[in-house]
C-alpha cells in the first residue's frame, strides 16, 4: 500500500517535471512557431540565478519564484529584440540562430562563473509515507506544475491580454488590421515563455547539478513533450506530459531507467507516426 | 658596362627567390623545441575534467623548461581542443602525428575518445600517454596508461565498506561500458567478501530524475549503496538521495564520485558528506611531495586554480615520467624510450610511488580510500603498490608486443 502511494506520487512528479520543462517552450512554439534551441540553456540560466543569489544570501524561495523568472524573462526579451524578431517564419534559421545562442550562453556562463560552483540542497527535507521517505519538495513541483497550467489557462481565457494573444495566434494579419501591434505581442510572448522557463530552471536547481552544460540533459525531453503535444499550449503540454510521464515512469518502476527512457522515445515515435501534428493536431483541436 | 643577359637575370632572380623561400626553414631549424601534444576537452560537457588536466599539462612542461629542458632543448606544448567531439579527436590526433610530428601525446578523457585516437597513434608510431582512470583492458605497447582501473580501487573499497556497514549491496551505475564493467567488479568483490548484490540498476547519461529508483532502493533496504554514476545528469542522484532523507539511513560508496574533482565542490556538505570513495590520488594526501606540488600549482595559477583530482595529478605524472625516460634514453626515438619505460623504474610522485608494469603498460600504484567531509576528502586508508589485476588478466605485451586492442574484460 505504501509502495502504491509512492508510485502514484512518483508518476505525478514525473508528469509535473515534464510540464515544467515544456511549458515555456510550449508557449513560444504554440504562439509563434519559433523553436528555441537554447531552451536548455534558458533553464540553466534560471538555475544559475538561484545558485548565485542564494550564495549572496537571498532567500531560496524568493530566488526561485521571483528572481529566476525575472532574470530569464528579461534576457528572453533581449534575445527576441536582438535575434528572434528577424527570423519569424523562418523555422530553420531560427533553429540555427538559437543553437548558436545556446553555445554562446554555455561559453559565457563558464567564463563568468567557472564550471564548478556549489549548488543548493533541496529545501523542505523529507516526508515519511509508511516505511518510505520521499522529498517534500516533490509536492512543490506538483503544485507549481498545476499552478502553471491553471494560470496560463486563466490568462488566456479571461483577460484582455489573453484575448489579444489568442487573436494574434489565430490570424496575425487580421489582428494587425484591428490595431494590435503583433510585434509587441510576440516580444511579450517570448519574454513570458522565457520567464516560465526560468522559473522551471529555478525549481529544478535544487534537484540536479547546475553546471553550464546541464541544458543538454533536459532539452530532449522538453522538445519531445512539446512536439508530441502539438500546437495547443495547455492541452498539448498537459496531454503529452501525462502520457509520456506515466509511460516512462511506469516502465522505470517496472523494469529500470534504461527501458523507461526507451519507452518514452518509443511512445513519442508511435504518437507522431499516428498524429504527425501532435496530439492536439487531431484531438482537442479547439482547445488552448 | 656589363650586359644583363636574359639568362643571367633568370639565374639571379631564381637565386633570390630560392633564398627567400629557404629563409623561413632556416628560422625553424634554429627554434628546435621538442613538441609535445596535448588533447584534452577544453569545452563541451567534459571541460570540468579537461581544463584542469590541460592546465597541469602546461605547468609540467614549464617545469621541465625551468629545470634545464630536455636533451639540451626546450619543450613546447601543441594543444588542440577536441570539444568533447570524437571526429575532432581523430582529426587532431592525425594532425599531431603527421603535421606537427610531436614527440609524444598526452590526453584523451573518455574511453570513447581514447579508442578514437589510440589506434591513430599506434599506426603512426607516436608515443601516447593516457592519464585517466578507466575500465581497464587496453593492450597496446604504444600506450602508457597511468590512471587506476576498477580492479585497483574496487578491490580495496568493497571490503572496507562491507566491514563498516554490512553485506547487502545495491548498485547504481552509468549505462555505458565503464559503468557496466565497474558494476561487474563491484559484484565480484562483494561476493568474494561474502556479501550479496541485491540489485544493479543502470542509468543512461541523460537521466536526471531518480525518485523511482530511490523508492526501489528503500524497498530493497540494502546495507550499502554502491555508485558508479557518471556525468552532470547523474549529479541529481546524490542531490535527490539527500532530499529524500536517505543520507542518514543507507550509507553510500563510490569509485566515480569526485573522479574529475567537481562533484565534491558542487554537492553541499549535507549532500556529499560521508560518501566513501577510492582513487589513486586525493588533494588531501599529507606528504611533503604533494604539499610542495600543490603550492607549485597555486603559485602558477593564483586565480582559476585547477581542481585537483586523480585526472590532473596523473597528467603531471605522465609528462614527468615521459621526460625522465627521454633523459635516460638520451633520444626522442620511441623504441629506446619504451625500453626505459619497461625497465621497471619507480617514480616518486605527489600521489605516492608509481611504477609501470612492463606486461601491460599500466601503473602499479598506491590506492587510497577517503571519506568526504565539508568538501574535503579525509583519507582513511592507503594501500601500497596495487597492481592493475584486471588488465593483467587479458594482456601480456612481452608475448604479444604488437597487440593493438581494447579488451572488454568479462567477469562471467
XYZ file of C-alpha atoms in Angstrom:
700
model
C 0.000 0.000 0.000
C 2.774 2.422 0.964
C 4.554 1.472 -2.203
C 1.464 2.162 -4.334
C 1.175 5.642 -2.874
C 4.864 6.246 -3.563
C 4.453 5.061 -7.150
C 1.465 7.347 -7.708
C 3.337 10.351 -6.295
C 6.364 9.446 -8.370
C 4.307 9.353 -11.570
C 2.608 12.653 -10.709
C 6.000 14.172 -10.080
C 7.326 12.845 -13.396
C 4.357 14.416 -15.200
C 4.915 17.704 -13.369
C 8.581 17.586 -14.279
C 7.697 17.366 -17.979
C 5.056 20.100 -17.635
C 7.619 22.404 -16.018
C 10.283 21.601 -18.605
C 7.973 22.032 -21.567
C 5.623 24.875 -20.558
C 7.915 27.755 -21.556
C 8.941 26.101 -24.780
C 5.307 25.289 -25.499
C 4.206 28.909 -25.089
C 6.839 30.141 -27.512
C 6.267 27.349 -30.030
C 2.474 27.423 -29.751
C 2.221 31.200 -30.172
C 4.958 31.978 -32.610
C 6.080 28.725 -34.256
C 9.615 29.555 -33.197
C 11.734 26.714 -31.905
C 14.059 27.908 -29.196
C 17.024 25.575 -29.361
C 18.634 27.386 -26.436
C 15.777 26.213 -24.207
C 18.103 24.031 -22.115
C 20.406 26.992 -21.578
C 17.465 29.172 -20.502
C 16.790 26.526 -17.835
C 20.470 26.603 -16.912
C 20.346 30.396 -16.591
C 17.397 30.059 -14.203
C 19.402 27.522 -12.197
C 22.440 29.780 -12.000
C 20.285 32.723 -10.938
C 19.055 30.666 -7.987
C 22.502 29.399 -7.030
C 24.242 32.739 -7.297
C 21.575 34.709 -5.463
C 21.265 32.121 -2.660
C 25.032 32.327 -2.291
C 24.679 36.080 -1.941
C 22.279 35.497 0.937
C 18.925 35.799 -0.830
C 16.113 33.578 0.414
C 15.920 30.484 -1.777
C 12.161 30.751 -2.397
C 12.456 34.364 -3.446
C 15.339 33.386 -5.738
C 13.389 30.513 -7.302
C 9.991 32.131 -7.631
C 10.871 35.761 -8.363
C 14.476 36.291 -9.399
C 14.849 33.314 -11.741
C 11.793 34.126 -13.897
C 12.611 37.836 -13.812
C 16.220 37.441 -14.986
C 15.497 34.857 -17.643
C 12.377 36.728 -18.787
C 14.346 39.947 -19.301
C 17.075 38.006 -21.034
C 14.380 36.491 -23.274
C 13.077 39.940 -24.244
C 16.623 40.976 -25.110
C 17.107 37.880 -27.239
C 13.792 38.486 -29.006
C 14.737 42.065 -29.870
C 18.269 41.226 -30.994
C 17.842 37.869 -32.713
C 14.442 36.251 -32.922
C 12.377 39.091 -34.389
C 14.370 38.986 -37.601
C 13.634 35.319 -38.012
C 9.851 34.956 -37.690
C 8.500 32.437 -40.167
C 11.949 31.030 -40.839
C 11.963 27.924 -38.662
C 15.312 26.560 -39.824
C 17.098 29.883 -39.477
C 15.698 30.413 -36.006
C 16.842 26.893 -35.054
C 20.349 27.680 -36.190
C 20.435 31.081 -34.521
C 19.159 29.791 -31.186
C 21.585 26.882 -31.355
C 24.394 29.401 -31.727
C 22.891 31.302 -28.818
C 22.992 28.150 -26.689
C 26.726 27.711 -27.362
C 27.284 31.362 -26.558
C 25.403 31.039 -23.268
C 27.352 27.936 -22.222
C 30.620 29.684 -23.010
C 29.575 32.904 -21.316
C 28.412 31.265 -18.090
C 31.580 29.137 -17.963
C 33.660 32.269 -18.433
C 31.871 34.251 -15.731
C 31.163 31.649 -13.040
C 33.543 28.803 -13.924
C 32.135 25.345 -14.429
C 32.006 24.145 -10.843
C 30.098 26.049 -8.193
C 28.497 24.667 -5.073
C 24.816 24.038 -5.713
C 21.876 24.379 -3.338
C 20.399 21.495 -1.376
C 16.771 20.636 -1.780
C 14.726 22.636 0.715
C 11.966 21.250 2.985
C 13.595 17.915 3.863
C 11.862 14.551 3.619
C 8.394 13.252 4.467
C 7.654 9.724 5.606
C 4.943 7.751 3.899
C 4.672 4.468 5.714
C 8.051 2.777 5.506
C 9.248 5.103 2.740
C 10.579 8.593 2.749
C 10.427 10.984 -0.179
C 11.484 14.593 -0.665
C 8.759 17.010 0.446
C 9.922 19.123 -2.471
C 8.124 16.689 -4.809
C 4.862 18.307 -3.752
C 6.268 21.737 -4.598
C 6.943 20.529 -8.138
C 3.462 19.061 -8.489
C 1.888 22.217 -7.083
C 3.737 24.542 -9.425
C 3.087 22.406 -12.478
C -0.629 22.566 -11.697
C -0.408 26.292 -10.982
C 1.372 26.920 -14.292
C -1.368 25.221 -16.229
C -4.204 26.941 -14.384
C -2.532 30.347 -14.597
C -1.846 30.103 -18.325
C -5.401 28.913 -18.937
C -6.861 31.692 -16.805
C -4.835 34.407 -18.504
C -5.590 33.166 -21.994
C -9.278 32.681 -21.339
C -10.322 35.600 -19.161
C -8.008 38.544 -19.676
C -7.763 41.086 -22.450
C -4.082 40.232 -22.875
C -5.072 36.622 -23.386
C -7.658 37.641 -25.970
C -5.062 39.642 -27.890
C -2.610 36.763 -27.676
C -5.181 34.293 -28.969
C -6.160 36.617 -31.787
C -2.534 37.022 -32.838
C -2.041 33.303 -32.678
C -5.069 32.586 -34.872
C -4.624 35.243 -37.509
C -1.766 37.700 -37.149
C -2.709 39.698 -40.256
C -6.272 40.251 -39.080
C -5.106 41.114 -35.585
C -2.755 43.691 -37.060
C -5.598 45.110 -39.152
C -7.639 45.533 -35.978
C -4.930 47.675 -34.458
C -2.940 45.176 -32.455
C 0.780 45.662 -32.707
C 1.712 41.993 -33.220
C 5.458 42.591 -32.889
C 4.854 43.643 -29.299
C 2.691 40.626 -28.704
C 5.480 38.414 -29.974
C 8.041 40.168 -27.821
C 5.880 39.797 -24.726
C 5.161 36.167 -25.524
C 8.812 35.344 -25.923
C 9.560 37.157 -22.676
C 6.804 35.322 -20.793
C 7.828 31.975 -22.281
C 11.403 32.650 -21.182
C 10.267 33.675 -17.713
C 8.306 30.436 -17.344
C 11.404 28.521 -18.454
C 13.482 30.491 -15.958
C 11.055 29.616 -13.180
C 11.286 25.945 -14.188
C 15.091 26.163 -14.192
C 14.940 27.736 -10.748
C 12.681 24.970 -9.443
C 14.959 22.283 -10.917
C 18.147 23.788 -9.468
C 17.839 22.132 -6.041
C 17.242 18.728 -7.665
C 20.106 18.489 -10.078
C 23.699 19.503 -10.679
C 23.776 23.051 -12.010
C 26.635 23.281 -14.492
C 26.904 25.288 -17.726
C 26.322 22.208 -19.895
C 23.312 20.912 -17.938
C 20.836 22.048 -20.617
C 21.585 19.107 -22.850
C 20.125 16.742 -20.257
C 16.746 18.459 -20.425
C 16.366 19.751 -23.930
C 15.488 16.359 -25.445
C 12.610 15.690 -23.051
C 11.305 19.241 -23.436
C 11.211 19.072 -27.227
C 9.672 15.618 -27.311
C 6.912 16.775 -24.972
C 6.120 19.932 -26.941
C 6.190 18.261 -30.351
C 4.130 15.308 -29.164
C 1.637 17.689 -27.607
C 1.205 19.780 -30.724
C 0.317 23.410 -31.074
C -2.108 23.933 -28.177
C -0.275 25.335 -25.223
C -2.212 23.858 -22.352
C -3.995 20.825 -23.734
C -0.877 19.859 -25.682
C 1.602 20.202 -22.849
C -0.736 18.576 -20.382
C -1.739 15.602 -22.520
C 1.799 14.899 -23.747
C 3.303 15.246 -20.261
C 0.700 12.956 -18.754
C 1.078 10.324 -21.425
C 4.870 10.358 -21.684
C 5.448 10.892 -17.961
C 3.327 7.947 -16.904
C 4.678 5.650 -19.616
C 8.323 6.406 -18.856
C 7.968 6.391 -15.062
C 5.792 3.289 -15.161
C 8.446 1.484 -17.183
C 11.212 2.796 -14.932
C 9.450 1.441 -11.884
C 8.644 -1.889 -13.516
C 11.967 -2.556 -15.224
C 14.553 0.160 -14.818
C 15.622 3.542 -16.134
C 17.082 2.227 -19.400
C 13.691 0.913 -20.517
C 11.975 3.958 -19.027
C 13.980 6.183 -21.357
C 13.396 3.857 -24.290
C 9.650 3.699 -23.595
C 9.387 7.490 -23.636
C 11.070 7.674 -27.029
C 9.050 4.787 -28.431
C 5.776 6.298 -27.240
C 6.694 9.637 -28.830
C 7.623 7.906 -32.098
C 4.389 5.954 -32.319
C 2.327 9.016 -31.440
C 3.988 11.180 -34.037
C 3.555 8.478 -36.674
C -0.161 8.347 -35.939
C -0.640 12.052 -35.185
C 2.046 13.938 -37.097
C 0.663 17.301 -35.936
C 0.897 16.204 -32.313
C -1.902 15.112 -30.030
C -3.732 18.428 -30.293
C -3.437 18.384 -34.075
C -6.182 15.738 -34.086
C -7.758 15.642 -30.649
C -8.730 18.721 -28.557
C -8.044 20.788 -31.658
C -10.091 23.716 -30.473
C -8.636 23.874 -27.004
C -5.970 26.239 -25.795
C 79.209 48.138 -68.713
C 78.078 44.617 -68.042
C 75.265 43.410 -70.070
C 72.465 41.776 -68.185
C 71.556 38.835 -70.356
C 68.202 37.223 -70.012
C 69.861 34.044 -68.776
C 71.780 35.838 -66.027
C 68.695 37.710 -64.975
C 66.753 34.479 -64.592
C 69.573 32.865 -62.667
C 69.952 35.677 -60.199
C 66.257 36.163 -59.626
C 65.845 32.417 -59.132
C 68.572 32.504 -56.509
C 66.862 35.368 -54.712
C 63.542 33.547 -54.820
C 65.123 30.359 -53.533
C 66.764 32.300 -50.762
C 63.566 33.937 -49.646
C 61.752 30.601 -49.641
C 64.566 28.903 -47.779
C 64.769 31.546 -45.073
C 61.756 30.546 -43.012
C 63.020 26.992 -42.884
C 66.373 28.176 -41.589
C 64.463 30.074 -38.915
C 62.516 26.991 -37.904
C 65.632 24.860 -37.612
C 67.046 27.232 -35.025
C 63.891 27.063 -32.950
C 64.324 23.375 -32.229
C 61.922 22.980 -29.307
C 60.599 19.477 -28.695
C 56.875 19.468 -29.486
C 54.568 17.738 -27.007
C 50.942 17.178 -27.936
C 48.043 17.776 -25.517
C 44.495 16.668 -26.378
C 42.054 17.500 -23.594
C 38.435 18.599 -23.845
C 38.636 22.331 -23.138
C 34.991 22.916 -23.986
C 31.819 20.863 -24.122
C 30.466 18.517 -21.495
C 33.851 17.248 -20.333
C 35.546 20.589 -19.793
C 35.272 20.266 -15.999
C 37.847 17.472 -16.314
C 39.718 18.632 -19.400
C 40.592 22.190 -18.376
C 42.404 21.206 -15.138
C 44.224 18.406 -16.976
C 45.406 20.806 -19.646
C 46.475 23.403 -17.061
C 48.586 20.787 -15.276
C 49.944 19.534 -18.609
C 51.203 23.024 -19.453
C 52.618 23.540 -15.973
C 54.533 20.251 -16.155
C 56.124 21.296 -19.457
C 57.022 24.672 -17.973
C 58.645 22.905 -15.041
C 60.747 20.836 -17.454
C 61.904 24.008 -19.207
C 62.650 25.755 -15.903
C 64.866 22.882 -14.836
C 67.001 22.887 -17.963
C 64.833 21.412 -20.692
C 65.251 18.007 -22.299
C 68.357 16.878 -24.194
C 69.509 20.492 -24.164
C 66.308 21.659 -25.879
C 63.148 23.332 -24.694
C 59.775 21.576 -24.749
C 56.770 23.266 -26.283
C 53.109 22.284 -25.936
C 50.937 21.798 -29.014
C 47.388 21.982 -27.693
C 44.136 21.333 -29.512
C 40.630 21.421 -28.094
C 38.643 18.413 -29.326
C 35.483 19.955 -27.761
C 34.201 16.618 -26.424
C 33.685 15.654 -30.079
C 35.029 12.373 -31.424
C 35.521 13.457 -35.011
C 37.664 16.369 -33.826
C 39.632 13.928 -31.689
C 40.561 11.841 -34.710
C 41.285 14.917 -36.814
C 43.611 16.480 -34.228
C 45.303 13.178 -33.412
C 46.200 12.732 -37.081
C 47.372 16.329 -37.219
C 49.585 15.892 -34.138
C 51.134 12.715 -35.509
C 51.638 13.725 -39.148
C 51.737 17.505 -39.381
C 53.146 18.627 -36.048
C 55.195 15.416 -35.679
C 55.113 15.695 -31.893
C 57.392 13.532 -29.746
C 54.564 12.305 -27.539
C 50.859 12.950 -26.978
C 49.115 13.201 -23.598
C 45.358 13.228 -23.392
C 42.031 11.671 -24.128
C 39.485 11.527 -21.303
C 36.588 9.193 -22.004
C 37.247 5.679 -23.238
C 35.459 6.626 -26.429
C 37.964 9.384 -27.106
C 40.882 7.132 -26.212
C 39.686 4.408 -28.562
C 39.367 7.036 -31.277
C 42.939 8.275 -31.002
C 44.853 5.260 -29.665
C 44.827 3.330 -32.992
C 45.918 6.504 -34.827
C 48.980 6.925 -32.622
C 49.652 3.189 -32.843
C 49.623 3.309 -36.628
C 51.861 6.379 -36.881
C 54.135 5.202 -34.044
C 53.572 8.334 -31.964
C 54.087 7.573 -28.289
C 50.837 8.069 -26.344
C 50.111 8.584 -22.619
C 46.531 8.100 -21.395
C 46.334 9.714 -17.963
C 42.800 8.857 -16.914
C 41.155 6.302 -14.685
C 39.138 3.949 -16.885
C 37.582 0.482 -17.039
C 40.827 -1.388 -17.862
C 41.695 -3.719 -20.725
C 43.807 -1.670 -23.145
C 46.640 -3.760 -24.572
C 48.897 -1.626 -26.749
C 52.654 -1.248 -26.372
C 52.484 2.295 -27.754
C 50.250 3.480 -24.900
C 51.247 4.138 -21.301
C 48.190 4.116 -19.025
C 48.748 5.606 -15.613
C 45.264 6.016 -14.074
C 43.603 3.477 -11.823
C 41.419 0.668 -13.160
C 38.438 -0.883 -11.312
C 40.428 -3.822 -10.010
C 42.709 -1.420 -8.175
C 40.102 0.748 -6.496
C 37.069 -1.555 -6.230
C 39.139 -4.378 -4.738
C 40.090 -2.142 -1.810
C 36.882 -0.173 -1.423
C 34.440 -3.100 -1.184
C 35.927 -4.966 1.802
C 36.472 -1.645 3.544
C 32.845 -0.512 3.334
C 31.377 -4.005 3.866
C 33.342 -4.204 7.061
C 31.892 -0.871 8.147
C 28.301 -1.219 7.057
C 27.182 -4.754 6.147
C 26.831 -7.282 3.383
C 23.744 -6.361 1.380
C 24.618 -4.136 -1.585
C 22.551 -2.186 -4.149
C 24.462 -0.944 -7.200
C 23.584 2.083 -9.329
C 25.776 2.687 -12.376
C 26.024 4.663 -15.597
C 24.749 2.827 -18.668
C 27.874 2.519 -20.805
C 30.927 0.291 -20.762
C 32.653 1.997 -17.835
C 29.569 1.664 -15.640
C 28.851 -1.903 -16.697
C 32.420 -3.112 -16.138
C 32.706 -1.331 -12.805
C 29.376 -2.827 -11.707
C 30.687 -6.284 -12.644
C 33.762 -5.693 -10.453
C 31.508 -4.485 -7.615
C 29.609 -7.769 -7.845
C 32.727 -9.928 -7.952
C 34.327 -8.342 -4.896
C 31.071 -8.162 -2.939
C 30.601 -11.902 -3.484
C 34.252 -12.674 -2.733
C 33.798 -10.915 0.577
C 30.728 -12.957 1.432
C 28.113 -10.354 0.541
C 25.279 -10.129 -1.935
C 24.318 -7.611 -4.629
C 20.543 -7.445 -4.374
C 20.043 -5.301 -7.483
C 22.048 -3.474 -10.129
C 20.451 -0.578 -11.985
C 21.919 1.212 -14.991
C 21.114 4.798 -15.950
C 21.501 6.407 -19.371
C 23.678 9.502 -19.022
C 20.805 11.936 -19.628
C 18.638 10.600 -16.798
C 18.093 13.397 -14.296
C 15.291 12.154 -12.052
C 15.863 9.344 -9.632
C 12.745 9.309 -7.480
C 11.533 5.873 -8.515
C 14.992 4.363 -8.095
C 15.293 5.859 -4.648
C 11.926 4.322 -3.772
C 13.089 0.957 -5.112
C 16.264 1.144 -3.059
C 14.160 1.805 0.036
C 12.042 -1.233 -0.768
C 15.154 -3.404 -1.131
C 16.629 -2.000 2.105
C 20.315 -2.700 1.411
C 23.149 -2.023 3.871
C 25.191 -0.147 1.264
C 24.566 1.694 -1.983
C 27.485 1.493 -4.420
C 27.533 4.178 -7.090
C 29.300 4.215 -10.435
C 27.246 7.147 -11.712
C 28.912 9.449 -14.218
C 28.308 12.926 -15.603
C 26.282 16.026 -14.953
C 22.848 14.391 -15.286
C 23.698 11.962 -12.506
C 24.620 14.722 -10.027
C 20.881 14.759 -9.401
C 21.077 11.280 -7.897
C 23.149 12.432 -4.925
C 21.018 15.547 -4.505
C 17.673 13.711 -4.639
C 19.046 10.960 -2.387
C 19.784 13.535 0.293
C 16.432 15.265 -0.320
C 14.604 12.011 0.385
C 16.334 11.888 3.748
C 18.268 8.761 2.786
C 21.699 10.035 3.810
C 21.183 9.063 7.412
C 19.562 5.718 6.584
C 21.728 3.973 3.996
C 25.419 4.844 3.508
C 26.986 5.200 0.076
C 30.345 4.410 -1.505
C 31.596 5.169 -4.999
C 34.544 4.848 -7.354
C 33.283 7.682 -9.556
C 32.067 10.392 -7.154
C 34.671 13.129 -7.480
C 36.665 11.399 -10.230
C 37.102 14.673 -12.107
C 37.083 16.677 -8.902
C 33.818 18.560 -9.471
C 31.196 16.571 -7.509
C 32.686 17.351 -4.074
C 32.508 21.054 -4.952
C 29.032 21.076 -6.498
C 27.415 18.987 -3.736
C 26.721 20.795 -0.487
C 28.156 19.243 2.689
C 24.737 17.903 3.736
C 24.558 16.043 0.413
C 28.144 14.889 -0.028
C 29.453 14.273 3.468
C 30.005 10.657 4.379
C 30.301 9.276 0.825
C 33.316 6.977 0.829
C 35.410 6.814 -2.334
C 38.588 5.217 -3.616
C 41.071 6.752 -6.067
C 44.755 6.857 -6.864
C 45.075 10.471 -5.769
C 43.413 12.922 -3.389
C 44.472 16.534 -2.893
C 44.492 15.876 0.855
C 47.394 13.390 0.703
C 49.631 14.570 3.510
C 53.128 14.062 2.134
C 55.819 16.707 1.564
C 55.812 15.840 -2.151
C 52.096 16.506 -2.508
C 52.127 19.657 -0.383
C 55.014 21.079 -2.411
C 53.206 20.162 -5.635
C 50.001 21.879 -4.560
C 51.971 25.027 -3.618
C 53.576 24.994 -7.041
C 50.150 24.863 -8.683
C 48.687 27.578 -6.500
C 51.669 29.796 -7.345
C 51.365 29.134 -11.071
C 47.586 29.601 -11.170
C 46.767 32.131 -8.407
C 43.343 32.704 -9.942
C 41.492 29.971 -11.770
C 43.378 27.319 -9.762
C 42.765 23.914 -11.325
C 40.574 21.460 -9.444
C 42.912 18.678 -8.357
C 41.829 15.107 -8.829
C 43.352 11.852 -10.000
C 42.961 13.062 -13.601
C 45.019 16.201 -13.048
C 47.686 14.568 -10.898
C 48.156 11.616 -13.255
C 48.598 14.062 -16.146
C 51.528 15.538 -14.230
C 52.902 12.020 -13.711
C 52.566 11.263 -17.405
C 54.596 14.274 -18.515
C 57.248 13.776 -15.826
C 57.649 10.047 -16.432
C 57.950 10.658 -20.178
C 60.595 13.356 -19.585
C 62.539 11.069 -17.277
C 62.525 8.320 -19.905
C 63.708 10.749 -22.605
C 66.600 11.872 -20.404
C 67.614 8.332 -19.660
C 67.258 7.147 -23.257
C 69.099 10.251 -24.493
C 66.902 10.395 -27.563
C 63.370 11.132 -28.721
C 63.098 7.827 -30.584
C 60.143 5.795 -29.491
C 61.820 2.402 -29.157
C 64.588 3.330 -26.656
C 62.086 5.385 -24.633
C 59.707 2.430 -24.433
C 62.588 0.241 -23.273
C 63.343 2.638 -20.423
C 59.647 2.765 -19.514
C 59.555 -1.035 -19.439
C 62.610 -1.291 -17.190
C 60.505 -1.248 -14.020
C 61.657 2.063 -12.555
C 59.784 3.511 -9.604
C 58.858 7.186 -9.677
C 58.110 9.402 -6.678
C 55.013 11.384 -7.469
C 52.631 13.596 -5.472
C 50.272 10.612 -5.301
C 52.982 8.292 -3.958
C 55.135 5.675 -5.635
C 54.299 4.805 -9.226
C 55.873 2.174 -11.440
C 54.942 0.844 -14.842
C 54.008 -2.800 -15.245
C 56.041 -3.860 -18.327
C 53.494 -6.525 -19.288
C 50.503 -4.193 -19.548
C 51.993 -0.677 -19.600
C 49.560 0.172 -16.797
C 50.595 1.728 -13.492
C 51.275 -0.156 -10.297
C 50.393 2.497 -7.798
C 49.203 3.445 -4.330
C 45.457 3.446 -3.834
C 43.594 5.480 -1.214
C 40.218 5.351 0.481
C 38.704 8.617 1.675
C 35.588 9.926 3.365
C 34.132 13.227 2.164
C 33.653 15.881 4.816
C 32.830 19.515 4.158
C 34.055 19.415 0.522
C 37.327 17.707 1.558
C 38.385 14.098 1.248
C 39.635 12.799 4.580
C 41.979 9.917 3.809
C 41.166 6.773 5.760
C 43.412 4.104 4.254
C 46.385 3.788 1.943
C 47.268 0.588 0.078
C 50.748 0.464 -1.410
C 51.684 -0.682 -4.878
C 48.409 -2.165 -6.089
C 48.760 -3.935 -9.472
C 46.276 -3.485 -12.350
C 44.997 -7.029 -11.887
C 42.153 -6.665 -14.401
C 44.276 -5.703 -17.382
C 46.883 -8.270 -16.336
C 44.238 -10.959 -16.881
C 43.972 -10.161 -20.578
C 47.204 -8.502 -21.655
C 50.823 -9.586 -21.989
C 52.873 -7.221 -24.120
C 56.035 -9.308 -23.761
C 54.366 -12.218 -25.528
C 52.464 -10.062 -27.952
C 54.261 -6.743 -28.427
C 52.181 -5.850 -31.498
C 48.859 -6.024 -29.639
C 46.500 -3.184 -30.572
C 43.220 -3.873 -28.763
C 40.914 -2.798 -26.005
C 39.722 -5.986 -24.305
C 36.240 -5.975 -22.833
C 37.087 -7.650 -19.570
C 34.388 -10.204 -18.880
C 33.963 -11.481 -15.369
C 31.457 -14.202 -16.128
